[in-house]
Coordinates of C-alpha atoms and ligand atoms in Angstrom, one line a residue:
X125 CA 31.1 -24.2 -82.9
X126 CA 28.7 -25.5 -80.4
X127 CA 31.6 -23.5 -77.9
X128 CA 30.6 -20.3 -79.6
X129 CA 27.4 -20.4 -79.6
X130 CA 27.0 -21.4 -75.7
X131 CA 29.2 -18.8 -74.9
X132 CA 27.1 -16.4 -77.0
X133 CA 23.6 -17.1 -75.2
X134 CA 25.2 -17.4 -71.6
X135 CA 23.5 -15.4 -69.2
X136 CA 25.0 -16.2 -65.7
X137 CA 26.4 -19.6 -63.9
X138 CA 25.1 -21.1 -61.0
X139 CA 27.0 -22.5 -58.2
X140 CA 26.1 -26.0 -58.9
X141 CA 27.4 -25.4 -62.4
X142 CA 24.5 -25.2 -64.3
X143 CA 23.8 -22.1 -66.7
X144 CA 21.0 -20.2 -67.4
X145 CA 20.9 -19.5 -71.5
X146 CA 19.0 -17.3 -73.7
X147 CA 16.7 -19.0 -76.1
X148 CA 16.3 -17.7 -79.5
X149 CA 13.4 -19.6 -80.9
X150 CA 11.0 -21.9 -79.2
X151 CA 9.0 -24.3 -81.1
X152 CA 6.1 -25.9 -80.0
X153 CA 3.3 -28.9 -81.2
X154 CA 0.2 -30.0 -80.4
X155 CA 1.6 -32.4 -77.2
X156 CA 2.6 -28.9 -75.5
X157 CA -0.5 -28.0 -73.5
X158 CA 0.6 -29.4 -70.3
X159 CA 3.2 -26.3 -70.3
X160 CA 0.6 -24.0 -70.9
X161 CA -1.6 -25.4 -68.0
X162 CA 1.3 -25.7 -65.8
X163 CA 2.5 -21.1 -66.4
X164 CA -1.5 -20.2 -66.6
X165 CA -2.0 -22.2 -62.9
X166 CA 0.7 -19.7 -61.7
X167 CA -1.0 -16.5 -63.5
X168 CA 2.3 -16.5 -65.9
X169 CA 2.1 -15.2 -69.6
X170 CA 4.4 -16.2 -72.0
X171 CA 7.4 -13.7 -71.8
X172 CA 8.2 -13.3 -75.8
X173 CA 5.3 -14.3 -77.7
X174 CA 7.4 -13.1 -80.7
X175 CA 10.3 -16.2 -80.1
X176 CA 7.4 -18.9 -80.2
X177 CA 6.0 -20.4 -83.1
X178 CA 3.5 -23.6 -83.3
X179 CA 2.4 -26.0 -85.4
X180 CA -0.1 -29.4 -84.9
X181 CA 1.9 -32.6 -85.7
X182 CA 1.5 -35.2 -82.9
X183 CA -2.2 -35.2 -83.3
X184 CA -3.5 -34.5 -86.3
X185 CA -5.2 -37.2 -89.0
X186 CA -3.8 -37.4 -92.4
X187 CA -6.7 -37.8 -94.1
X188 CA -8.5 -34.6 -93.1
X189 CA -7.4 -31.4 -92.6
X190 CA -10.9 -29.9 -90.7
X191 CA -9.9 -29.9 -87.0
X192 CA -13.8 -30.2 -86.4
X193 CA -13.6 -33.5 -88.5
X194 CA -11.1 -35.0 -85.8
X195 CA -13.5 -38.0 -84.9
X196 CA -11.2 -38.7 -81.7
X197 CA -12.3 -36.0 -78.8
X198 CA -8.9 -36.3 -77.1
X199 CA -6.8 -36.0 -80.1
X200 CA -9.3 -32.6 -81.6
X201 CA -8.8 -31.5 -77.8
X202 CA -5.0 -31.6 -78.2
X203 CA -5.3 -29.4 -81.7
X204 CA -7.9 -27.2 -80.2
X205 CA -5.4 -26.4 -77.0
X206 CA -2.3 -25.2 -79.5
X207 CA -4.7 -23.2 -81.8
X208 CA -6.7 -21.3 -78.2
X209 CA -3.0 -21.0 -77.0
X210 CA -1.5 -19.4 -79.6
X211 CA -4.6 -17.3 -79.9
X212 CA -4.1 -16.2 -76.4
X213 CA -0.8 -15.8 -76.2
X214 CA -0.8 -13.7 -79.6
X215 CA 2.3 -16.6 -80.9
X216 CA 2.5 -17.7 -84.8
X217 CA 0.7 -20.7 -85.2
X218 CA 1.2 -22.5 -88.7
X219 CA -2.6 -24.3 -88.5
X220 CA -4.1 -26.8 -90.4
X221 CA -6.0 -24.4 -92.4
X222 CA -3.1 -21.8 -93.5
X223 CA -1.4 -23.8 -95.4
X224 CA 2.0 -23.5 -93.5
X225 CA 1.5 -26.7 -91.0
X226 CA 3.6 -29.8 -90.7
X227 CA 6.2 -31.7 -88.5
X228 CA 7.4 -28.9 -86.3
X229 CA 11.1 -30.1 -87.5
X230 CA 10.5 -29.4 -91.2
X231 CA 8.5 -26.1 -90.4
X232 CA 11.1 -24.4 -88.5
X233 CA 14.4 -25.4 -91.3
X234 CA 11.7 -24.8 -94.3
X235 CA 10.1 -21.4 -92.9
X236 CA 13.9 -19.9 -92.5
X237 CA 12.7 -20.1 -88.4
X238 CA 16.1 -22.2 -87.8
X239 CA 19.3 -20.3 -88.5
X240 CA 22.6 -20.5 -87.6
X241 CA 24.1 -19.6 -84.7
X242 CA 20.6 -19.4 -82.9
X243 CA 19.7 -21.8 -79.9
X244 CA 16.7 -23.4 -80.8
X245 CA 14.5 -25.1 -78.2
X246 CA 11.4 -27.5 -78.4
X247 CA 9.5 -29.7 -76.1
X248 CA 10.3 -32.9 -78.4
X249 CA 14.0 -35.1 -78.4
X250 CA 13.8 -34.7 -82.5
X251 CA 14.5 -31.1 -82.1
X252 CA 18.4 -31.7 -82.6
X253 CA 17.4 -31.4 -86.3
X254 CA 17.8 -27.9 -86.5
X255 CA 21.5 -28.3 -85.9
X256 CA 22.1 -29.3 -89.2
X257 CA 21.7 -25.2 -90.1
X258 CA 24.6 -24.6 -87.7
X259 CA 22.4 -23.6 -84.8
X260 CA 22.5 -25.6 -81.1
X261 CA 19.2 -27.5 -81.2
X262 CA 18.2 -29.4 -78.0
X263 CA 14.7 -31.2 -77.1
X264 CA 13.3 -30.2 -73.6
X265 CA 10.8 -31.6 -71.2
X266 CA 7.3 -30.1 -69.7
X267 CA 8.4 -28.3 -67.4
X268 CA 11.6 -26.9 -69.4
X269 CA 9.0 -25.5 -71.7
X270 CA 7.0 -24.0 -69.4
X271 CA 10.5 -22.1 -67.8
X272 CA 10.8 -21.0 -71.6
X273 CA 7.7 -19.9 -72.1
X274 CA 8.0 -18.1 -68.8
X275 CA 11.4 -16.2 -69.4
X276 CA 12.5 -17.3 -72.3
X277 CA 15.6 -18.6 -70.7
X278 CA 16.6 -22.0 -70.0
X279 CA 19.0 -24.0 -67.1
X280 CA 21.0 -26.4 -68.4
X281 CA 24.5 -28.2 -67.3
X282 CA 27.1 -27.8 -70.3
X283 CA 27.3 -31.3 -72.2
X284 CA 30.9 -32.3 -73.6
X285 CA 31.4 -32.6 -77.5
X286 CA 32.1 -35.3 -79.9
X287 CA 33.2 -35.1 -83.5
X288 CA 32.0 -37.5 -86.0
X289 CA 34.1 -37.7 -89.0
X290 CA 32.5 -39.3 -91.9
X291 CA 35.4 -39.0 -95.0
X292 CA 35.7 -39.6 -98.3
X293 CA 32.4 -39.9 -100.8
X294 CA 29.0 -42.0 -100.4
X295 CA 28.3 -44.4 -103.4
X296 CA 25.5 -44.4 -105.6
X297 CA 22.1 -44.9 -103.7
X298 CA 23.7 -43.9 -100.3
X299 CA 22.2 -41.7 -98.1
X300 CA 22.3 -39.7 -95.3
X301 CA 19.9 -41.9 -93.4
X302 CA 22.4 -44.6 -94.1
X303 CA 24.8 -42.4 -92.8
X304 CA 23.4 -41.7 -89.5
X305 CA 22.8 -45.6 -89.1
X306 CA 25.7 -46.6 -90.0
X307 CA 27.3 -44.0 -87.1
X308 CA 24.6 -45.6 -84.8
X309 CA 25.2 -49.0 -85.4
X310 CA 29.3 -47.8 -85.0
X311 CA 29.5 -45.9 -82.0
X312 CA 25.5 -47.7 -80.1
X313 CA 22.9 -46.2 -79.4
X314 CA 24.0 -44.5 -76.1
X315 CA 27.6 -43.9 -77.8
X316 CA 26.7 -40.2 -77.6
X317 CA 25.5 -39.9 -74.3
X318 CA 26.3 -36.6 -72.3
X319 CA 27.6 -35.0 -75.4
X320 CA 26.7 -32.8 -78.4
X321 CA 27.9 -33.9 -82.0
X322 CA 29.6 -32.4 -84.6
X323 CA 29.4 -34.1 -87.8
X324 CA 32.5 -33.6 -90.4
X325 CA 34.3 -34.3 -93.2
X326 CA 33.6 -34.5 -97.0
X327 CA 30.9 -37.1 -97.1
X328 CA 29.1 -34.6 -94.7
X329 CA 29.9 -31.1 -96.3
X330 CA 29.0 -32.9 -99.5
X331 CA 25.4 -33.7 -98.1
X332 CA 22.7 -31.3 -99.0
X333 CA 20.5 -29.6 -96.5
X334 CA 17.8 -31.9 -96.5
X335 CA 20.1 -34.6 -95.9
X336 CA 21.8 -33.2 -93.1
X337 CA 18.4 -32.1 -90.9
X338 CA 18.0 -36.2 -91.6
X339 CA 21.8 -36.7 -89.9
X340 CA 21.0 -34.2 -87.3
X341 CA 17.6 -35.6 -86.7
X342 CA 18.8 -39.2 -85.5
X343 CA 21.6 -37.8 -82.8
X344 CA 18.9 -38.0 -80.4
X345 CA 19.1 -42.0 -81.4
X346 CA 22.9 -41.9 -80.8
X347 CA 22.2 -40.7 -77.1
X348 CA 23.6 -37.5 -78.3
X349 CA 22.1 -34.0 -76.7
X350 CA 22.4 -32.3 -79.9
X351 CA 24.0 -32.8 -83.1
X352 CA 25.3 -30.1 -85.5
X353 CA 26.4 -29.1 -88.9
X354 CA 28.7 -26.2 -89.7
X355 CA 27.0 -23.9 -91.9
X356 CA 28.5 -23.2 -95.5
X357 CA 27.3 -22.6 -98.4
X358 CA 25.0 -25.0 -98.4
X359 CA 23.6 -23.8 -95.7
X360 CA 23.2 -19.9 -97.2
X361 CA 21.7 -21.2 -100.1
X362 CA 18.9 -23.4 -98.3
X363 CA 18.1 -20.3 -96.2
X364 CA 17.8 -17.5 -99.0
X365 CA 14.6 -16.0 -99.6
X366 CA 12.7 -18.1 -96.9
X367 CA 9.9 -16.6 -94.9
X368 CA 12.0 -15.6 -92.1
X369 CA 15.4 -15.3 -93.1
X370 CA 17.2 -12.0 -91.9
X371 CA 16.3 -8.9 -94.1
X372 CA 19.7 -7.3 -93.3
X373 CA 21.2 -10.6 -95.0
X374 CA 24.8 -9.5 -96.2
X375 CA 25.6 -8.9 -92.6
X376 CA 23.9 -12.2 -91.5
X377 CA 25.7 -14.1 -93.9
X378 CA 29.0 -12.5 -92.1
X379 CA 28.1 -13.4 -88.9
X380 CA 27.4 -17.0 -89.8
X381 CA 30.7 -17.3 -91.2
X382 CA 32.7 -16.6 -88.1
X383 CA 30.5 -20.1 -86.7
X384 CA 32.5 -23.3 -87.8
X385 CA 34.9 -24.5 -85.3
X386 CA 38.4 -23.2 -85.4
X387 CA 41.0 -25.4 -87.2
X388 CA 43.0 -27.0 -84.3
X389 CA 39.3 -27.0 -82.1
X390 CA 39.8 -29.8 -79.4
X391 CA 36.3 -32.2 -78.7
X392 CA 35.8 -34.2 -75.8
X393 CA 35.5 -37.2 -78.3
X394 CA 36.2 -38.3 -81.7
X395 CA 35.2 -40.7 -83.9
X396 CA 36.0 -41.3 -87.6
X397 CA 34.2 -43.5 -90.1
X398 CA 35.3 -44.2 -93.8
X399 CA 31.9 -42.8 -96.1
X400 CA 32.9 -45.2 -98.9
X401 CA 32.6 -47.7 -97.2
X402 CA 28.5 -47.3 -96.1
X403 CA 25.7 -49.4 -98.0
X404 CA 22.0 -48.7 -98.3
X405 CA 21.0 -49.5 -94.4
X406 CA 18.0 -51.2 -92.4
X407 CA 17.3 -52.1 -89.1
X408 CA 16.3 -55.8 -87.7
X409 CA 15.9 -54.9 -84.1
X410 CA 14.3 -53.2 -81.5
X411 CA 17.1 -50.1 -81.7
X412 CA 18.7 -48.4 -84.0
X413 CA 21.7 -49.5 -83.5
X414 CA 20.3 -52.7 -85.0
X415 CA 21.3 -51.8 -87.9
X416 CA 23.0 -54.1 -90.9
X417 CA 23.8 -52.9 -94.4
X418 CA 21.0 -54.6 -96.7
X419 CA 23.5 -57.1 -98.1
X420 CA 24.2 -58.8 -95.3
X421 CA 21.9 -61.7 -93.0
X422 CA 20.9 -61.4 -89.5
X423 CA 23.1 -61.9 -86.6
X424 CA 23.4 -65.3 -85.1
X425 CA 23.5 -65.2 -81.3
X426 CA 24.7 -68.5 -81.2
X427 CA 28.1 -66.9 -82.3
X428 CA 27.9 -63.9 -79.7
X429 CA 30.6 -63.8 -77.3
X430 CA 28.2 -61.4 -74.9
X431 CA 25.6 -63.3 -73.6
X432 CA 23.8 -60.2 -72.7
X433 CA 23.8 -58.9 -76.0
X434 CA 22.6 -62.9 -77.1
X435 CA 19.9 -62.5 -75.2
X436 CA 19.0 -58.8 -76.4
X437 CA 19.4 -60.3 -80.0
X438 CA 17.2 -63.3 -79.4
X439 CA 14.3 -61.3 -77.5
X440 CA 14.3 -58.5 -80.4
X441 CA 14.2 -61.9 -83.1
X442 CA 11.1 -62.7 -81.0
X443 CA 9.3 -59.6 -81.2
X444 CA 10.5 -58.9 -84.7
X445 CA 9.3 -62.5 -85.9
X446 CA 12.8 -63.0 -87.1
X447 CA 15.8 -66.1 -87.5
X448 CA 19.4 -66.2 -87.2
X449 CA 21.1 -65.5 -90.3
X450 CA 18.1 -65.0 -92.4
X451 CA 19.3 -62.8 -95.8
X452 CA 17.9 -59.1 -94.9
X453 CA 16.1 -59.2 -98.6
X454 CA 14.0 -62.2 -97.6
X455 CA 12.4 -60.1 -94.9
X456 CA 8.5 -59.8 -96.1
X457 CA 6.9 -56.5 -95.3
X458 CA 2.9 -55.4 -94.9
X459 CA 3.4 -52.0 -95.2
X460 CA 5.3 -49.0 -95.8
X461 CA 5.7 -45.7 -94.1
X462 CA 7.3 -42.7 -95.9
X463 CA 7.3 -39.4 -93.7
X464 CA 8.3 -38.8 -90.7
X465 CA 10.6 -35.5 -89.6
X466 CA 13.5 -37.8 -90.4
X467 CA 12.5 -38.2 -93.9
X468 CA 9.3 -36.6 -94.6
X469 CA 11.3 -33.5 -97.1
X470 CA 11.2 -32.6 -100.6
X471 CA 13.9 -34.4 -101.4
X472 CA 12.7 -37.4 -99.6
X473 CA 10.2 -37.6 -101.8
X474 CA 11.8 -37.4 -105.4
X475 CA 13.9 -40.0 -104.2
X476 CA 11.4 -41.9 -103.3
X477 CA 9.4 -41.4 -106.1
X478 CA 12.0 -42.3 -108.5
X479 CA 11.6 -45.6 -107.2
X480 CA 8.1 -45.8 -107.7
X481 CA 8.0 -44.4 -111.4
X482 CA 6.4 -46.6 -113.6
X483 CA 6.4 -49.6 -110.7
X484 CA 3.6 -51.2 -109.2
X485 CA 4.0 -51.2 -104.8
X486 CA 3.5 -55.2 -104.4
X487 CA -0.2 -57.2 -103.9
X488 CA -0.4 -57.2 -100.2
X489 CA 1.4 -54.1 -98.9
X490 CA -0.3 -50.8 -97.9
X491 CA 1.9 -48.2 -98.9
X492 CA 1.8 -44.4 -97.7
X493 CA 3.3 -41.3 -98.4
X494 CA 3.2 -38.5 -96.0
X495 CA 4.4 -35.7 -96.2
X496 CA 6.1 -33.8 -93.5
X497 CA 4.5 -30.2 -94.0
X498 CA 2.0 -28.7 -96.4
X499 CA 4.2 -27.0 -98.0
X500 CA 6.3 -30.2 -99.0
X501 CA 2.9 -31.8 -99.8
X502 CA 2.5 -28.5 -102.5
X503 CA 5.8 -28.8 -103.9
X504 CA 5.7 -32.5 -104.4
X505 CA 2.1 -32.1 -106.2
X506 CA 3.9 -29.2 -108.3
X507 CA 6.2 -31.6 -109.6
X508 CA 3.6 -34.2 -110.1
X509 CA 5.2 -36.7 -107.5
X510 CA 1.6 -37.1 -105.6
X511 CA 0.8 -39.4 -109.4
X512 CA 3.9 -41.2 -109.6
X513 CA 3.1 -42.4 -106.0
X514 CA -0.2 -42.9 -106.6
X515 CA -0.8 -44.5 -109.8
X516 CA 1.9 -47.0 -108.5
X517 CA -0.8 -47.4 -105.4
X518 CA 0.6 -45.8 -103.0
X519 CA -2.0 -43.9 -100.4
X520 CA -0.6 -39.4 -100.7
X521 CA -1.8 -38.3 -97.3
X522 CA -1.7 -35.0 -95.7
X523 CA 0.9 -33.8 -93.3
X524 CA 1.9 -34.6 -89.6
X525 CA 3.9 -37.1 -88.0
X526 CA 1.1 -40.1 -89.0
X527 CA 3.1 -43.7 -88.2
X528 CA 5.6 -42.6 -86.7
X529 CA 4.6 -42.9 -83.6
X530 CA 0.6 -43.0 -84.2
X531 CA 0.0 -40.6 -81.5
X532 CA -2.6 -39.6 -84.0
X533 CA -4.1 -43.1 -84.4
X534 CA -2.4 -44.3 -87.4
X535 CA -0.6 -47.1 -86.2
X536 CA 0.2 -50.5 -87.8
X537 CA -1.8 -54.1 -86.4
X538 CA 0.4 -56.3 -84.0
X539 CA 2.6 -58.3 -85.7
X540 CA 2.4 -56.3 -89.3
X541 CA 5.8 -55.2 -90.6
X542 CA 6.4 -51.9 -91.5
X543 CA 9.4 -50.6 -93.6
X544 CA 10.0 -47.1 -91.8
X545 CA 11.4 -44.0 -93.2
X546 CA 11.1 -42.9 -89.3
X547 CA 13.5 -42.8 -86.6
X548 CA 12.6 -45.3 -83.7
X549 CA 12.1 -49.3 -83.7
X550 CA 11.0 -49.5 -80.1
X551 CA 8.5 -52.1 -79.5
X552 CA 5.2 -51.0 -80.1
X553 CA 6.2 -47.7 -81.4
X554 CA 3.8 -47.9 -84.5
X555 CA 1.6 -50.1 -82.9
X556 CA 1.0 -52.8 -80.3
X557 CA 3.2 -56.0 -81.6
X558 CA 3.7 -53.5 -84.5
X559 CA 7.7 -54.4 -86.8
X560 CA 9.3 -51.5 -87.4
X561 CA 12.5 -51.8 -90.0
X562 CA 14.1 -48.1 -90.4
X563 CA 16.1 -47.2 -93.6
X564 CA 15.8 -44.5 -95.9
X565 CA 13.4 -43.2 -98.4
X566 CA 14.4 -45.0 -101.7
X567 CA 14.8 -48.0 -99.6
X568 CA 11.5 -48.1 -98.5
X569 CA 9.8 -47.6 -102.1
X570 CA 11.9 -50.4 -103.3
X571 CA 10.6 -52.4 -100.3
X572 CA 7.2 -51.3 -101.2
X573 CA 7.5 -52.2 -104.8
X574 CA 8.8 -55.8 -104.0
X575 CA 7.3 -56.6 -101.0
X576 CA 10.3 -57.3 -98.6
X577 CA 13.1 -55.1 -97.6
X578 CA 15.5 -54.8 -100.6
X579 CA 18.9 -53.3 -102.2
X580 CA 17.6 -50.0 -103.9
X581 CA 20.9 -50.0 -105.6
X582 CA 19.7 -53.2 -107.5
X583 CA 16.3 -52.1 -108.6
X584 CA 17.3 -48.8 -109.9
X585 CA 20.0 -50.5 -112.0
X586 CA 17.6 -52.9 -113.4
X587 CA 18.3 -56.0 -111.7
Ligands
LIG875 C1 5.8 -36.8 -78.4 C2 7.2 -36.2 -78.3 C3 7.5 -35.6 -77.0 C4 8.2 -37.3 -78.7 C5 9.7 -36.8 -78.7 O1 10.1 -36.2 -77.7 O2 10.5 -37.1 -79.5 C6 7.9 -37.7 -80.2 O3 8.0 -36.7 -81.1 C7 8.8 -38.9 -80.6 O4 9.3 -38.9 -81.7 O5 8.8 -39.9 -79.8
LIG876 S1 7.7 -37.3 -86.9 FE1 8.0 -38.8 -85.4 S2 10.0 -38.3 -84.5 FE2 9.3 -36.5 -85.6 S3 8.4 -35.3 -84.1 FE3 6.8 -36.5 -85.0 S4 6.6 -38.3 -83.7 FE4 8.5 -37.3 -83.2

């Protein structure tokens, strides 16, 4: 697949081996001005305004969505750029005010902007999320974006590819952020390096679409370049009747059919991992490969035969505020964070929810629920999720990337644990001296709920 649709966007080849490709789509946030700076210095104006599409994430409070009401002039400055940008430049912007704005990695799946077969470019590393639609997806730097926005072309040396298998089914209460863990904690965090995944088998064609934009999200965390999902039906179904899908969409349909790699298609790499056999998942560490199932107790580096890896364990125990072979479920947490364009979807948030039904989130924790575009936030209110969440006291804010990465502000105090429905435990990445555990949505409510990290599987059944 990912063969296919290099081969379809190839313009020419360079000596030194690189390619130059054609870009179908190029989304772009609110941490994108530097791009434009860098084209309107040389006089250059974007070369397909209609291939570009924006949306404020990075910056934007969740409390307000009145860009004049941004209290922080940098941040307002940031929002201000996109929206005189776009204005400029005649490109769709999906602004705080239309009703259409979110994590630019939810808008593009949910506003049929991502399809298969396309290649999708974004100045952010998360935007190997739109691979789960069938389409190559890569994340790009400054000055990458600014070649796109220039010629809407793009150099780039052909990675190799890796197959992840993940057979047979995923038990009750497993998801595909446990998934993608699980495959991170199996193969590292650089285990993808150089290459572009494929994910396969039945415990990934059995995922829905939300789930697999979750999968395809966390490659980036894998090391990998890109990671995909063949499209199905699935896939057709998700797209159908969205804002942008194709109007001729018979012969669309055809087209994506002729995608999924060939029986007999040869990868670079291949790994296999037995979907059965994945639990519920969180992360003690400072990576997330650090990740255990939430049965078991922390490592002991005591009993590590690397004493590089000892010393990695027993500096993240630091950090993290952490012992050797403490149970996972006696892990305390301050707060939760639900959002995020790993897990900031519709679907997300039921699960979530259904959690928080008729529970109470524990004295102590600050709970919040973001979600990842306005238009989930509507949906979610539709179906009355914004009460469950908040008569069990949990704070429904408006959408953008929020805790994540608290680009926007909103960022844990040092040393406060947060339960994470994000993507990255890097040191301070929520905060100076900020804990971040990752796992998925239901996980976090039930951590929320009971105040330390716990086995959703448990709650839900009662126990
Ligand atoms: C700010 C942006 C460039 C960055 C990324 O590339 O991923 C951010 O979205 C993140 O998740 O760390
Ligand atoms: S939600 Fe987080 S990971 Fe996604 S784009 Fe925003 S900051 Fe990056």
């Amino acid at each position: 697949m990912f063969e296919k649709i290099w081969a379809r966007h190839r313009v020419l080849e360079r000596e030194d081996g690189q390619t130059l490709l054609y870009v179908d789509r190029h989304l772009v946030h609110d941490g994108s001005a530097p791009a434009f700076e860098m084209l309107r210095k040389r006089g250059i104006a974007p070369r397909a305004p209609d291939r570009i599409f924006a949306t404020p994430d990075h910056y934007v409070p969740t409390d307000t969505r009145d860009v004049d009401a941004i209290a922080n002039t940098e941040h307002r400055g940031m929002v201000e750029a996109l929206e005189r940008n776009a204005a400029e430049s005649g490109f769709r912007l999906f602004g705080l005010k239309d009703g259409g704005q979110g994590i630019v990695h939810v808008v593009g799946p949910e506003t049929g902007l991502s399809q298969p077969g396309m290649l999708i470019v974004c100045g952010d590393s998360h935007t190997s999320t739109h691979g789960a639609l069938g389409a190559l997806a890569f994340g790009i730097g400054s000055t990458e974006v600014a070649h796109v926005l220039g010629t809407q072309t793009l150099w780039q040396r052909k990675p190799r590819t890796m197959r992840i298998t993940v057979n047979g089914t995923l038990g009750f209460g497993v998801t595909a952020k446990d998934v993608i863990l699980a495959i991170i904690a199996e193969i590292g965090a650089a285990g993808a390096t150089g290459h572009v995944i494929e994910y396969a088998g039945s415990a990934i064609t059995g995922l829905s679409m939300e789930g697999r934009l979750t999968l395809c999200n966390m490659s980036i965390e894998a090391g990998g370049r890109a990671g995909m999902v063949a499209p199905d039906e699935t896939t057709f179904a998700y797209l159908k009747g969205r804002e942008y899908a194709p109007a001729d969409w018979d012969l669309a349909v055809a087209r994506w059919r002729e995608l999924p790699s060939d029986p007999g298609a040869v990868f670079d790499r291949e790994v296999v991992l037995d979907g059965n056999a994945i639990a519920p998942m969180v992360t003690w560490g400072n990576s997330p490969e650090d990740a255990l199932p939430i049965t078991a107790s922390l490592p002991d580096p005591e009993r590590e035969a690397d004493a590089e890896r000892a010393a990695t364990i027993r500096a993240n125990f630091a950090y993290m505020g952490l012992a050797p072979g403490m149970p996972l479920t006696d892990i305390k947490v301050d707060r939760v964070f639900i959002g995020s364009c790993t897990n900031g979807r519709i679907e997300d948030l039921r699960a979530a929810a259904e959690v928080a039904r008729g529970r109470r989130v524990a004295p102590g924790v600050t709970a919040w629920v973001v979600p990842g575009s306005a238009p989930v936030k509507r949906q979610a209110e539709a179906e009355g999720l914004d009460r469950v969440f908040t008569e069990a006291g949990f704070a429904w804010r408006e959408a953008g990337c929020s805790m994540c990465l608290g680009t926007n502000g909103e960022i844990a105090a040092p040393g406060e644990r947060v339960a994470s429905t994000s993507n990255r435990n890097f040191r301070g990445r929520q905060g100076p001296g900020a804990r971040t555990h990752l796992l998925g949505p239901a996980m976090a409510a039930a951590a929320a709920v009971t105040g330390h990290l716990a086995d959703v599987r448990q709650i839900m059944a009662g126990g």
